[in-house]
Every structure is written in structure tokens, then in C-alpha cells.
C-alpha positions as CSV (number, residue, x, y, z in Angstrom):
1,X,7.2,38.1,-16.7
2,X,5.0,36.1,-14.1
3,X,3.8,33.8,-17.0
4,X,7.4,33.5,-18.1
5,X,8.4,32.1,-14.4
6,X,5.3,29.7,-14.1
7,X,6.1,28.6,-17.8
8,X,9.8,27.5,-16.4
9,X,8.8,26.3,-13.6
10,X,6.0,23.9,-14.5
11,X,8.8,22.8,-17.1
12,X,11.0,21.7,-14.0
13,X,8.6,19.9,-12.1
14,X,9.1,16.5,-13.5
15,X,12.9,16.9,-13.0
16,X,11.8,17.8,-9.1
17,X,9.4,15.5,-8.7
18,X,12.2,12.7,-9.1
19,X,14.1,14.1,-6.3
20,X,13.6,12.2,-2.6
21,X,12.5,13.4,0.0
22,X,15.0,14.1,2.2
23,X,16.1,13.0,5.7
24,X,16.6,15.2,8.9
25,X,20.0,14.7,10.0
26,X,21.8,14.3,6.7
27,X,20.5,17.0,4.3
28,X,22.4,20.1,4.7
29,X,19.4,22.3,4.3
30,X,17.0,20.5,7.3
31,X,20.7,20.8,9.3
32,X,20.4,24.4,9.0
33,X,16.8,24.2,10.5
34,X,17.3,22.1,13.5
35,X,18.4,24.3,15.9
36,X,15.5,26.9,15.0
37,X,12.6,26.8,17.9
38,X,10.1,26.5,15.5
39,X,9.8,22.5,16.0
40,X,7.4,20.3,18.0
41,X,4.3,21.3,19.6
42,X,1.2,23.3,17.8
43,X,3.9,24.8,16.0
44,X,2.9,26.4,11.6
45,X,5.5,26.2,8.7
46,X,4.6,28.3,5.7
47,X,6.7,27.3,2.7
48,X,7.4,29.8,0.1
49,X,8.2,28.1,-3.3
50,X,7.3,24.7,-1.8
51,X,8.1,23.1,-5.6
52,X,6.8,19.6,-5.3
53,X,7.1,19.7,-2.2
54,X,9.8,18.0,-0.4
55,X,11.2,19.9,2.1
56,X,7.4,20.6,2.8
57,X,6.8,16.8,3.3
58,X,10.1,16.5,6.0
59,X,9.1,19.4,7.8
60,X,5.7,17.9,8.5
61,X,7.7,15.4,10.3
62,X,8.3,17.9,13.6
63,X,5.4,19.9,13.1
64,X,1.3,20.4,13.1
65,X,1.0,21.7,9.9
66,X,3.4,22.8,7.0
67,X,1.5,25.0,4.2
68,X,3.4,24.9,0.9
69,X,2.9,27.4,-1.3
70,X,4.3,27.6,-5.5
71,X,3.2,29.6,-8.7
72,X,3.7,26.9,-10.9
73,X,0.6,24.4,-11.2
74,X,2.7,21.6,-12.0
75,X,4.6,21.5,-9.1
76,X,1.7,22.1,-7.1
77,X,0.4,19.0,-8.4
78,X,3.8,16.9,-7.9
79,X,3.6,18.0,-4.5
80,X,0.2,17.0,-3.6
81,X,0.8,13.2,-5.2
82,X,3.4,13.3,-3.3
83,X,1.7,14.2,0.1
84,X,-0.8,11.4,-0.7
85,X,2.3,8.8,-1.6
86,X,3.7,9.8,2.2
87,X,0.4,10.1,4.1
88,X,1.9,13.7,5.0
89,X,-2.0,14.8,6.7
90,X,-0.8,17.7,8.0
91,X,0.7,19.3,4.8
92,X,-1.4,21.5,2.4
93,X,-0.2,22.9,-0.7
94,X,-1.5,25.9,-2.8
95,X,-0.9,27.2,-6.2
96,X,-0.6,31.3,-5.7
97,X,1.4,34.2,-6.9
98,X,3.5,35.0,-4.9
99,X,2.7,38.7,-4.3
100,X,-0.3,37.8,-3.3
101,X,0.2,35.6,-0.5
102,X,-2.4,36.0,2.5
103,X,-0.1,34.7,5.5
104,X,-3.1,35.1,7.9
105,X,-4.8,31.9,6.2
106,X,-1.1,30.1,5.9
């Protein structure tokens, strides 16, 4: 079953990998993250299913680090030429089951 999500995933990446990255104030989903007091300072995101990492990339924006995390290799990939494309320094991605996640080195 895992092989069958990372199979359908890596298949989506290109299709997500042509989506932008998006802006704080206008996408619905960074609306929904505003108000949450996890912005500014020394502050840590861990994203869970970071895909190619958008959303990873615009939370960088208003924190220290972001830590993006996806099973499928190919979005893991997507998301790291895309980190280089937006100088995003403070963003590191990982290709990991899920399960398996250690969220004391996230």
C-alpha cells in the first residue's frame, strides 16, 4: 500500500510543481494560519506532506526554519529546486514515511 501512495504521488509532482507559490494574505489556507502564534521569532514549522513544497517555501517567510517532510521522492525533489529557485535558506525538506517521522530532529 505505501508503495502504491509514493507510486501516485511521485506521478503528481510535475502537476504540483507548476503550482506558485502562494501569497500571505490572499490564499485561503495561509489565511487560516495567520492568527496562529506560531509566527515570528525563533519560532519551528514541521510540514507533514510538504509536496513540492509550497506552502513550506511561504511559511519560511515568518519563521526561522520550516522542515518539510513527503514520501514521495519526486516531490521531494520539486521542492528542494524550488527552495534553491526562492533562496528559501531556512527550509529543509526530507523524503520519509510518514510513520516514521522523528519530530525531535524536525
Amino acid at each position: 500500500m505505501k508503495k502504491d501512495q509514493k507510486e501516485r504521488w511521485n506521478f503528481a509532482a510535475q502537476q504540483f510543481d507548476q503550482l506558485p507559490i502562494p501569497q500571505w494574505g490572499s490564499d485561503p489556507f495561509l489565511k487560516l494560519l495567520e492568527d496562529l502564534p506560531v509566527w515570528g521569532g525563533d519560532n519551528r514549522i514541521f510540514d507533514l506532506g510538504c509536496g513540492a513544497g509550497r506552502y513550506s517555501i511561504a511559511m519560511a517567510l515568518r519563521c526561522q526554519l520550516v522542515v518539510g517532510s513527503d514520501i514521495a521522492e519526486d516531490m521531494v525533489n520539486f521542492a528542494n529546486r524550488k527552495k534553491e529557485l526562492h533562496q528559501a535558506d531556512n527550509v529543509t525538506f526530507r523524503c520519509e514515511d510518514w510513520e516514521n517521522v522523528d519530530l525531535q530532529t524536525a
